Each structure stands twice: as structure tokens, then as C-alpha cells.
Tab-separated table of C-alpha atoms in Angstrom:
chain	number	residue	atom	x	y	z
A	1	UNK	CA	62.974	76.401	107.908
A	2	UNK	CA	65.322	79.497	107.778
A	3	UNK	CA	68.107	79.600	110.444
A	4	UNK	CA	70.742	81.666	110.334
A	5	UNK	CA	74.618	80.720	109.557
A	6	UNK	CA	77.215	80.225	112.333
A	7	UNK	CA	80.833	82.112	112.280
A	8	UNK	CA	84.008	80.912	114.587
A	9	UNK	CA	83.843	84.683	115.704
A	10	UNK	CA	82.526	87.996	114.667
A	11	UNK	CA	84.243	89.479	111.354
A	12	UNK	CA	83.192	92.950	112.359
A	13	UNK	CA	82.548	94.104	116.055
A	14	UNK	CA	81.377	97.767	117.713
A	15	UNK	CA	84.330	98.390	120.840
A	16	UNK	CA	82.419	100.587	122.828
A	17	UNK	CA	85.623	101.842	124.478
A	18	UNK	CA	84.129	103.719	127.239
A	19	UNK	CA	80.694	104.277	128.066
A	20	UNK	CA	80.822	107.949	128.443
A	21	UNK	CA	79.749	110.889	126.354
A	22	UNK	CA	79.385	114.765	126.612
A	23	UNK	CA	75.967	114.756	124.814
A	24	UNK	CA	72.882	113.952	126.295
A	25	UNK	CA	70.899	112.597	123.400
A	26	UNK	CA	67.066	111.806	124.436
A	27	UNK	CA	67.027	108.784	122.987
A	28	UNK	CA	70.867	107.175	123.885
A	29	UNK	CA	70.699	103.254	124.721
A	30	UNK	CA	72.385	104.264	128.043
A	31	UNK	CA	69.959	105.873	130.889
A	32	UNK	CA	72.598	108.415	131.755
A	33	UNK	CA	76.596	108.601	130.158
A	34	UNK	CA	77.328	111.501	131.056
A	35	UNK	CA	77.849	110.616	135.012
A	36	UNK	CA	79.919	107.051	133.908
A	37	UNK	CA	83.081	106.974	133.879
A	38	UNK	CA	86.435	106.106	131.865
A	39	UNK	CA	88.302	102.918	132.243
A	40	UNK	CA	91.505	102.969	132.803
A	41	UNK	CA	93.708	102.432	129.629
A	42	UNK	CA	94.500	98.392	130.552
A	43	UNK	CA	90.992	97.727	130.141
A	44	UNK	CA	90.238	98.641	126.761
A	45	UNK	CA	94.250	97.120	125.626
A	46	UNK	CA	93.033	93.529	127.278
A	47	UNK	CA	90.428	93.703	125.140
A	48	UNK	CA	92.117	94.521	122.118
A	49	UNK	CA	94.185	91.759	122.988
A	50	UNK	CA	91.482	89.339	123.477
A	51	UNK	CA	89.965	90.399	119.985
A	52	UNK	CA	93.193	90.238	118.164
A	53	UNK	CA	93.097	86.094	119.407
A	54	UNK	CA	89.685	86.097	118.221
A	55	UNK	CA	90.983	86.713	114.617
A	56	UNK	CA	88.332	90.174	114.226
A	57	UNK	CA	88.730	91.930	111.291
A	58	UNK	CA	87.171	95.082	111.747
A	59	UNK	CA	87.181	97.590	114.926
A	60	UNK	CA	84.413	100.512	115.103
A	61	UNK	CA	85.794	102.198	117.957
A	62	UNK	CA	82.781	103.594	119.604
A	63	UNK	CA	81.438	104.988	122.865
A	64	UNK	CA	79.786	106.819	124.511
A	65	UNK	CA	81.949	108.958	122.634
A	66	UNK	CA	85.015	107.230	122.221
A	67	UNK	CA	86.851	110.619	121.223
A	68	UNK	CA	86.084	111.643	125.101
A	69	UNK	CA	88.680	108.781	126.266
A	70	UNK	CA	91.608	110.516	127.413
A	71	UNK	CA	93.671	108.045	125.985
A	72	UNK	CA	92.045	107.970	122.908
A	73	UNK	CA	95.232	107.992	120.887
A	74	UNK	CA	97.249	105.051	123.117
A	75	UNK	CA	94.302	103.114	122.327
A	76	UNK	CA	93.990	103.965	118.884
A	77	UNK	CA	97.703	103.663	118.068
A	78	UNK	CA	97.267	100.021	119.433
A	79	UNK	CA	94.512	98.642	117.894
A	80	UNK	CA	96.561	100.237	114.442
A	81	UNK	CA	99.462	98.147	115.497
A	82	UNK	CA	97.138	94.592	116.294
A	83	UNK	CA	96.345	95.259	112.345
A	84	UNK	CA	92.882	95.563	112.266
A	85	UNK	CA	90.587	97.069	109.868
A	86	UNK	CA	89.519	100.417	111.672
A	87	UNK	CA	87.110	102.988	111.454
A	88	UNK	CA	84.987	105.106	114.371
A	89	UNK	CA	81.471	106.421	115.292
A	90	UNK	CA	81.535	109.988	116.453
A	91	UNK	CA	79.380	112.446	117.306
A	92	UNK	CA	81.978	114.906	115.648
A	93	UNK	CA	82.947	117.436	118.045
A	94	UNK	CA	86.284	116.400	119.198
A	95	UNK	CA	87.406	115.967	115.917
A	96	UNK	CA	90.485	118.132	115.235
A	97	UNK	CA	93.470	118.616	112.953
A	98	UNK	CA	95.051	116.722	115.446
A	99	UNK	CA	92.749	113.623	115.362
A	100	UNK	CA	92.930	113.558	111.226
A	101	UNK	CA	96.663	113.090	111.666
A	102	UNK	CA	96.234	110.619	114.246
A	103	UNK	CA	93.185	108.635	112.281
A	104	UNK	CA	95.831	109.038	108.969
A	105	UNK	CA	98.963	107.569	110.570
A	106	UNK	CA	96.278	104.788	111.725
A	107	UNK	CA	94.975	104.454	108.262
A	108	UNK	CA	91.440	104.904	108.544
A	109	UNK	CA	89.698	105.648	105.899
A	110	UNK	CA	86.054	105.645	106.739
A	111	UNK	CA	83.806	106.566	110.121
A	112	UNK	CA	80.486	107.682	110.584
A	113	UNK	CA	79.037	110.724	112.368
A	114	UNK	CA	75.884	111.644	114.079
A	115	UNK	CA	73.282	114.765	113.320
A	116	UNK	CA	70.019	114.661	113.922
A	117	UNK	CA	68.744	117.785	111.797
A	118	UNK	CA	69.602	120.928	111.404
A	119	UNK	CA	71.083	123.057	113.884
A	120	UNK	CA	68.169	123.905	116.271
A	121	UNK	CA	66.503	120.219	116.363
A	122	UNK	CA	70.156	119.036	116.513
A	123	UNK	CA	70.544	121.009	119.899
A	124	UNK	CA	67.666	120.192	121.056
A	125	UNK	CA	68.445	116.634	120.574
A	126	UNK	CA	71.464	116.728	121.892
A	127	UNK	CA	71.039	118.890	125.151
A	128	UNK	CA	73.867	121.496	124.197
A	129	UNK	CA	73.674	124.068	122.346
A	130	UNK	CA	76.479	124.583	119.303
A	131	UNK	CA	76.947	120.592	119.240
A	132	UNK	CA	75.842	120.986	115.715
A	133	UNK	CA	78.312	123.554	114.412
A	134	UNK	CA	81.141	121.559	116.191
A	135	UNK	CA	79.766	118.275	114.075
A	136	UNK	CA	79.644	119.733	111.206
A	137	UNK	CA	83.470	121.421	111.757
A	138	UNK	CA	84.660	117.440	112.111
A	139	UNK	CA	82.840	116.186	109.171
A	140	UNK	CA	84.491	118.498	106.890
A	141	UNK	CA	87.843	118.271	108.597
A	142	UNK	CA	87.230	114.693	107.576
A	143	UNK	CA	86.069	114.962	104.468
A	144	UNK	CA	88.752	116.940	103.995
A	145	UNK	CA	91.716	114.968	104.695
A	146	UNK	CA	90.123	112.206	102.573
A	147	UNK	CA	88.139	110.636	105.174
A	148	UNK	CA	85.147	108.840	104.097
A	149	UNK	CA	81.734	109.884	106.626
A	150	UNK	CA	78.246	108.626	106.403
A	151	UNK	CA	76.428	111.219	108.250
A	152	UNK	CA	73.896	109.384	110.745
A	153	UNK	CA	70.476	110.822	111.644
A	154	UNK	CA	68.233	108.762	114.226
A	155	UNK	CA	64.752	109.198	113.355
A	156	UNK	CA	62.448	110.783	116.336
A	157	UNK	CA	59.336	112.496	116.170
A	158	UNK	CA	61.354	115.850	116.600
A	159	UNK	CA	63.088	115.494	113.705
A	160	UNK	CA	60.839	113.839	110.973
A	161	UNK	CA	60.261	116.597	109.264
A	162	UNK	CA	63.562	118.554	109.161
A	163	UNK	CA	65.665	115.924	106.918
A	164	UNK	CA	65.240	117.505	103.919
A	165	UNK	CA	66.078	120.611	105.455
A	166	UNK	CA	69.381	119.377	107.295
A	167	UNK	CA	70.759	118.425	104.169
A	168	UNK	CA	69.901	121.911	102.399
A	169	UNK	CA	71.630	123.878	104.943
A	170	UNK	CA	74.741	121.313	104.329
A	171	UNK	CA	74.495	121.985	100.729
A	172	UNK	CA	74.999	125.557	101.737
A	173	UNK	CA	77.679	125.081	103.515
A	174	UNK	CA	79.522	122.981	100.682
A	175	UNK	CA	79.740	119.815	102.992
A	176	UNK	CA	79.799	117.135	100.303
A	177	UNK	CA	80.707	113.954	99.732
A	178	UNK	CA	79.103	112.264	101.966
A	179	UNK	CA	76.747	109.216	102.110
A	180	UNK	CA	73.320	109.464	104.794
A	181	UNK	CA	72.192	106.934	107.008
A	182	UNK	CA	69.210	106.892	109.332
A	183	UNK	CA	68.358	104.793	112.444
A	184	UNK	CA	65.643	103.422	113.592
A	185	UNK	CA	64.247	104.215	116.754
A	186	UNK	CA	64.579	101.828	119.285
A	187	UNK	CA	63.087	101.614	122.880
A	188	UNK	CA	65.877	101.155	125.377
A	189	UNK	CA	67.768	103.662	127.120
A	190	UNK	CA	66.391	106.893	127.250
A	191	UNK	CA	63.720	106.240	124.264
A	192	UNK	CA	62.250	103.588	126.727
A	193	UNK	CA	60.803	106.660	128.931
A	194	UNK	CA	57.497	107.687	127.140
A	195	UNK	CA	57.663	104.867	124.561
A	196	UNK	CA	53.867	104.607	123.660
A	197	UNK	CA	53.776	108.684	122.755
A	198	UNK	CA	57.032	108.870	121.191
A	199	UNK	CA	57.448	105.589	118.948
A	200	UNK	CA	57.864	106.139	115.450
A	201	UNK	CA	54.377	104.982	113.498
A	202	UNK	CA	54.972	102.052	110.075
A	203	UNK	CA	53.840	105.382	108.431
A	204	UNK	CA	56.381	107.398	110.352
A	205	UNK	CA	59.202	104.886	108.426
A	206	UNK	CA	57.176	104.255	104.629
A	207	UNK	CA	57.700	108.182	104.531
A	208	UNK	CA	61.150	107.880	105.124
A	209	UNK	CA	61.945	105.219	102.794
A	210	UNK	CA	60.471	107.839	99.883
A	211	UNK	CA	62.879	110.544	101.727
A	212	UNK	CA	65.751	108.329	101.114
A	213	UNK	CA	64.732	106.800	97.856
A	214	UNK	CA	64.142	110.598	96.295
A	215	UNK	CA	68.064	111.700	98.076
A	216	UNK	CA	69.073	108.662	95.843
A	217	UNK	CA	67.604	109.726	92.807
A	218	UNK	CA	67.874	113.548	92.969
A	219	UNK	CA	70.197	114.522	94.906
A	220	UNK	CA	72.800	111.563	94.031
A	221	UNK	CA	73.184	111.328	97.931
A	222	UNK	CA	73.617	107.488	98.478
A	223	UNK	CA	70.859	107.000	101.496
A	224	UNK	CA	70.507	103.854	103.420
A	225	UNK	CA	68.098	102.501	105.996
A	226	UNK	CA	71.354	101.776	108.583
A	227	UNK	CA	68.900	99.195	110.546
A	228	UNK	CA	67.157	95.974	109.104
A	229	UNK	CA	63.268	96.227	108.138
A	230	UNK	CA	60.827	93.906	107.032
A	231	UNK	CA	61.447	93.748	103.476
A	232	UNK	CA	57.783	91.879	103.369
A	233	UNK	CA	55.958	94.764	104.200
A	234	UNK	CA	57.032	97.859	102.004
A	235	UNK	CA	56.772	98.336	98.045
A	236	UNK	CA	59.986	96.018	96.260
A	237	UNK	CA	61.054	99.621	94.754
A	238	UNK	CA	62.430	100.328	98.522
A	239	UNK	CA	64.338	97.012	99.136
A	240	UNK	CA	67.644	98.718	97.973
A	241	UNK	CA	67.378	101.276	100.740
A	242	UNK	CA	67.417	98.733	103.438
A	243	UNK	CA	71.237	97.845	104.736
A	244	UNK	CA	69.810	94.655	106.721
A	245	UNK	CA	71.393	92.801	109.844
A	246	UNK	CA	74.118	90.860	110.972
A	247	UNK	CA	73.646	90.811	114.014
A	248	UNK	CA	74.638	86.643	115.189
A	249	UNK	CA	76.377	85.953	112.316
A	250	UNK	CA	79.974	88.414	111.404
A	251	UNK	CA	78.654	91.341	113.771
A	252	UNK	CA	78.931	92.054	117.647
A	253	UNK	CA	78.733	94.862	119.832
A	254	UNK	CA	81.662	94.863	123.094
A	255	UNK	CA	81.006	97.027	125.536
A	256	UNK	CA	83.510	98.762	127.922
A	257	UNK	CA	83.615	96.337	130.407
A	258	UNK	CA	83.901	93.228	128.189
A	259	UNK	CA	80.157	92.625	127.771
A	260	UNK	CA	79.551	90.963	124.101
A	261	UNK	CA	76.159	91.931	122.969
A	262	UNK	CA	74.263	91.585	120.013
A	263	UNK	CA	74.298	95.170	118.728
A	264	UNK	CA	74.902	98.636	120.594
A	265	UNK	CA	71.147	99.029	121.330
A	266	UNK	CA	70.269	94.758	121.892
A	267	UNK	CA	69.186	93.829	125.557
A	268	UNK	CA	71.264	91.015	127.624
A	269	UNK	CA	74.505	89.823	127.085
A	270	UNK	CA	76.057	86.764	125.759
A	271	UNK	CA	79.260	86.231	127.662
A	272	UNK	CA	82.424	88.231	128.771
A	273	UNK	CA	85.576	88.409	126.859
A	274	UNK	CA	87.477	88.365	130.234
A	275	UNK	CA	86.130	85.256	131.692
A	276	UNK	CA	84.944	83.218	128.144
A	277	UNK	CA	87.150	83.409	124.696
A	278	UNK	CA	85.228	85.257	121.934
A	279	UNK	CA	85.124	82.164	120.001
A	280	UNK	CA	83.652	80.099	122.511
A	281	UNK	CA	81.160	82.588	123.596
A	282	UNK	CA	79.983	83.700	119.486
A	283	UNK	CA	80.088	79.385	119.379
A	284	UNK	CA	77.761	79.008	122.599
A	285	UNK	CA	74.229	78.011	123.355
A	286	UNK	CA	72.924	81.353	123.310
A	287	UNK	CA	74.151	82.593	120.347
A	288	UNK	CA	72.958	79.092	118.606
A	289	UNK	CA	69.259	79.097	120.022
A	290	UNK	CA	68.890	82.981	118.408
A	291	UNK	CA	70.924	81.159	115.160
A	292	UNK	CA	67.777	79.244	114.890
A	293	UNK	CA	65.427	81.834	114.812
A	294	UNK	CA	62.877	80.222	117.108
A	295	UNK	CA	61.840	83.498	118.177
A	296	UNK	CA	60.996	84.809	114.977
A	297	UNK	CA	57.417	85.502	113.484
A	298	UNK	CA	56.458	82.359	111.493
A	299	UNK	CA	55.879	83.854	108.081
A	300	UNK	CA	59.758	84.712	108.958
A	301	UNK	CA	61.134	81.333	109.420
A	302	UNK	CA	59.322	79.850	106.171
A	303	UNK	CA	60.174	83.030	103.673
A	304	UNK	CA	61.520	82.319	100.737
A	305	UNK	CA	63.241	85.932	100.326
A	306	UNK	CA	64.414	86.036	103.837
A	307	UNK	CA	65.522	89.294	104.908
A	308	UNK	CA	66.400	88.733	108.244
A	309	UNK	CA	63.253	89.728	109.420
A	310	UNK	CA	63.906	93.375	110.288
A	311	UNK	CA	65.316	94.862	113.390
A	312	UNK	CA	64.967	92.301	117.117
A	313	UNK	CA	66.204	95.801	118.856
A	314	UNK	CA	63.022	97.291	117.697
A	315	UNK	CA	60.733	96.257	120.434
A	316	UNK	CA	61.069	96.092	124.095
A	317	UNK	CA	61.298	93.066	126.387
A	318	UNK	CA	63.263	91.406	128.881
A	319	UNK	CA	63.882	88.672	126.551
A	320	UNK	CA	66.962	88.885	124.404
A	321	UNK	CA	65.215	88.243	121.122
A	322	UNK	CA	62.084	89.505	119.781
A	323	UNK	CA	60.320	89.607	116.640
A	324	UNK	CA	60.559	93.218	114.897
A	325	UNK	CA	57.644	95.775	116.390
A	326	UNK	CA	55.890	95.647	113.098
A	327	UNK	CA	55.595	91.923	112.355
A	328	UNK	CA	53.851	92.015	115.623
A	329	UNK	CA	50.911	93.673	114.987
A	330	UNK	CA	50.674	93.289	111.096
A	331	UNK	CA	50.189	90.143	109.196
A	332	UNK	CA	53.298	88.775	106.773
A	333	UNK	CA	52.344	89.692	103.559
């Protein structure tokens, strides 16, 4: 039987430094950010602190929109100075001259930045109007000063059909250099209103794999699948596309407040950094029972090539772990 392997602590974790953004994207993981508000700077420094002891290598500072903190830089500056391994997740359109010096004196290297088409589905995505041009003004700045981005599309129904032409108008505008991720669509947060209508069909994603396969080939764009998918149910010429999950195992998500979660979309919550060491909480009984996959489809937890068994954010439930939405309601191959 598969299970999956057990670290002392996360190598790689998601801060989600505060929980606010100035976007209103209709599919966020949070009901409403744009009404939360900003911890105060101790906050996200005790955690810092508390994942320094944990011995994490990597910090994707994240939000919300972590470039919306008004201490951004403080905390920044200090997780530079705990020596981890940092990069960011954006939405791009607080990124200045002045935050390229800042990320350079910090030495990051590498971050990734949202848009979800071109400029008029972006918008509309979004819920204001010139978010895309502002995006698109950080990802160069970026690219730029040397900055490594892999631009990061979610996949809706509003956008399936405008990838091809998001990265044409790009082309145009001599953004290059850049590698392409998209999400999968998951239903919590604001996705979970309308789910039924809005999901994304097994159709819906075998398209996209021959999207991302073709910017691979033709366009020399390096394209990923940035979620995990059943490897068992699409053609083996596609496997390469699909960036899997470690979710469990070297990867976390902390939230603002010191929540430690799976992943930034995952229901529940495995412990709190303030009242339970990392170590003791990625050790626990929670995190062990999910270890052993006993929630997984069976054809999962007897396959031979296992993958991981796609994406346990992919279908809703009050439970914390779920077999992917597509093993559900198709046979393992």
C-alpha cells in the first residue's frame, strides 16, 4: 500500500502574511479580503521566528496580497536576515522600482504573478478595471531587474478560451522570459458560490493540457499544470506538464494568524504555530492519518506509478481530505 513519507517539518511553506487584498477575484479561497484587515507587524515577526526554529527553508511570502502590508519591507528585510530561501506571489500591481531594490538587497530571485487573460477577462476577473496593465508593468519591472516570474493563470470558464490570446498580446508587448503556470479550479471561497454551473468539466482540463503541451513545443514557453492531476487518467504524452503535490510531506501553507494548513486553498487546519511547535504539529496525528492515504481512491493506494493522486483541494467537503473530483466519478484506469 502507498503512504506517503514523513518530514520533521515543512522544507517549503506559503506565509500568507496578511489576509488582505485590493482585488476581488471571483474565485479567491477567502469569501471576502478586501474588508480583513492587517496584523500588526509582531504578528507576522513571531512567526518568522517560530519558522526559523522549525529549520524552513523556503518562504513564499503571500497574501491576500502580501505587497498591500504596510510593512511589507520590515517584514521582508527580516525574513532576509533569518536566512531563508525567499521568493513571493503577487498579483503585480504594487510592484515598483522601489520593491525591485528592496526584493534585490533581499536576494530574491524568483516569484510568481497572477493574470487571468488578457486585459478585459483579466478585469473582469479581478473586479477593477486597469489591474491588468498594472500586472503586466510589475512583471516586466521584474523581469527586468533579473527577476525570475512564472506568470499564473487560474482556469475559469471566463477565461478558457482567451489563453492563447493573453500570451499573444504579451508577445506584443515584448514581455518575455517568462515561464506559465495554470491552476486548477477549486471550490472554496468564492468559487464555492455556484459550484455545479461554474466547475471546470475533465474536458475543460484535457484541452488545457494540449494548450500547455503546444506553448512547450512552439512557442518554447515552459508551461506547467501548477496543481497535481491524476496522471492515470490523461494520455502519458501529458505527464511532463503536471508539477504534482507536496502537500504533507516538504510543503505547508501558514496563514496570518498562525493557522498551518495543507495548501492556500485546503479546508481545516492542523495546528497553530503559536500554541504547538511546527515540528510537533507537521509530526502529529493529523498530519500522519492523511500520510497514510486512507482517504484516497483505492486504485490510488495500490498504483504502481503513484502520482499522488491529483489535487485533495479539488472537491468540496467538510472533511479535510478528499479524493480528487475526477477519481470520484471515473474509474482508475
Amino acid at each position: 500500500m502507498n503512504q506517503l513519507k514523513a518530514l520533521v517539518a515543512p522544507i517549503s511553506v506559503n506565509y500568507e502574511v496578511t489576509p488582505s487584498c485590493d482585488l476581488f477575484c471571483e474565485f479567491c479561497f477567502v469569501e471576502s479580503e478586501q474588508g480583513l484587515q492587517h496584523p500588526p507587524l509582531k504578528v507576522p515577526l513571531r512567526i518568522l521566528d517560530k519558522l526559523a526554529e522549525a529549520e524552513v527553508f523556503e518562504v513564499r511570502l503571500f497574501g491576500g496580497e502580501f505587497f498591500t502590508y504596510p510593512h511589507w519591507r520590515e517584514v521582508m528585510e527580516y525574513a532576509f536576515a533569518k536566512n531563508f530561501f525567499l521568493s513571493f506571489v503577487s498579483n503585480g500591481t504594487h510592484i515598483t522600482p522601489e520593491v525591485i531594490e528592496v526584493m534585490k538587497a533581499c536576494d530574491i530571485n524568483a516569484g510568481s504573478i497572477s493574470l487571468h487573460g488578457p486585459a478585459e477577462v483579466h478585469d473582469k476577473i479581478t473586479g477593477l478595471k486597469g489591474s491588468f496593465e498594472t500586472a503586466v508593468r510589475g512583471i516586466t519591472l521584474c523581469l527586468q531587474a533579473g527577476i525570475q516570474i512564472s506568470i499564473l493563470t487560474t482556469l475559469t470558464k471566463v477565461n478558457r478560451g482567451t489563453l492563447d490570446q493573453l500570451l499573444d498580446d504579451l508577445e506584443k508587448r515584448g514581455v518575455r522570459g517568462f515561464s506559465y503556470g495554470v491552476s486548477r479550479l477549486a471550490p472554496y471561497g468564492r468559487a464555492r458560490e455556484d459550484w455545479e454551473e461554474n466547475k471546470l468539466s475533465f474536458k475543460d482540463y484535457l484541452n488545457l493540457f494540449e494548450f500547455l503541451h503546444q506553448l512547450n513545443e512552439k512557442r518554447q514557453i515552459p508551461a506547467v499544470l501548477g496543481d497535481a492531476f491524476p496522471i492515470c487518467l490523461i494520455p502519458e504524452k501529458y505527464h511532463y506538464l503536471i508539477q504534482g503535490c507536496w502537500v504533507g510531506t516538504g510543503f505547508g501553507h501558514i496563514s496570518w494568524d498562525g493557522e498551518v494548513r495543507g495548501c492556500t486553498v485546503a479546508f481545516g487546519s492542523y495546528g497553530n504555530i503559536f500554541t504547538t511547535p511546527l515540528k510537533e504539529i507537521w509530526q502529529g496525528k493529523r498530519l500522519t492519518e492523511f500520510r497514510q492515504l486512507g482517504w484516497m481512491a483505492q486504485c490510488c493506494k495500490v498504483c504502481k506509478t503513484f502520482c499522488g493522486g491529483g489535487c485533495h483541494a479539488s472537491c468540496f467537503s467538510e472533511e479535510m481530505h478528499v479524493p480528487d473530483e475526477f477519481l470520484e466519478t471515473r474509474p482508475c484506469n
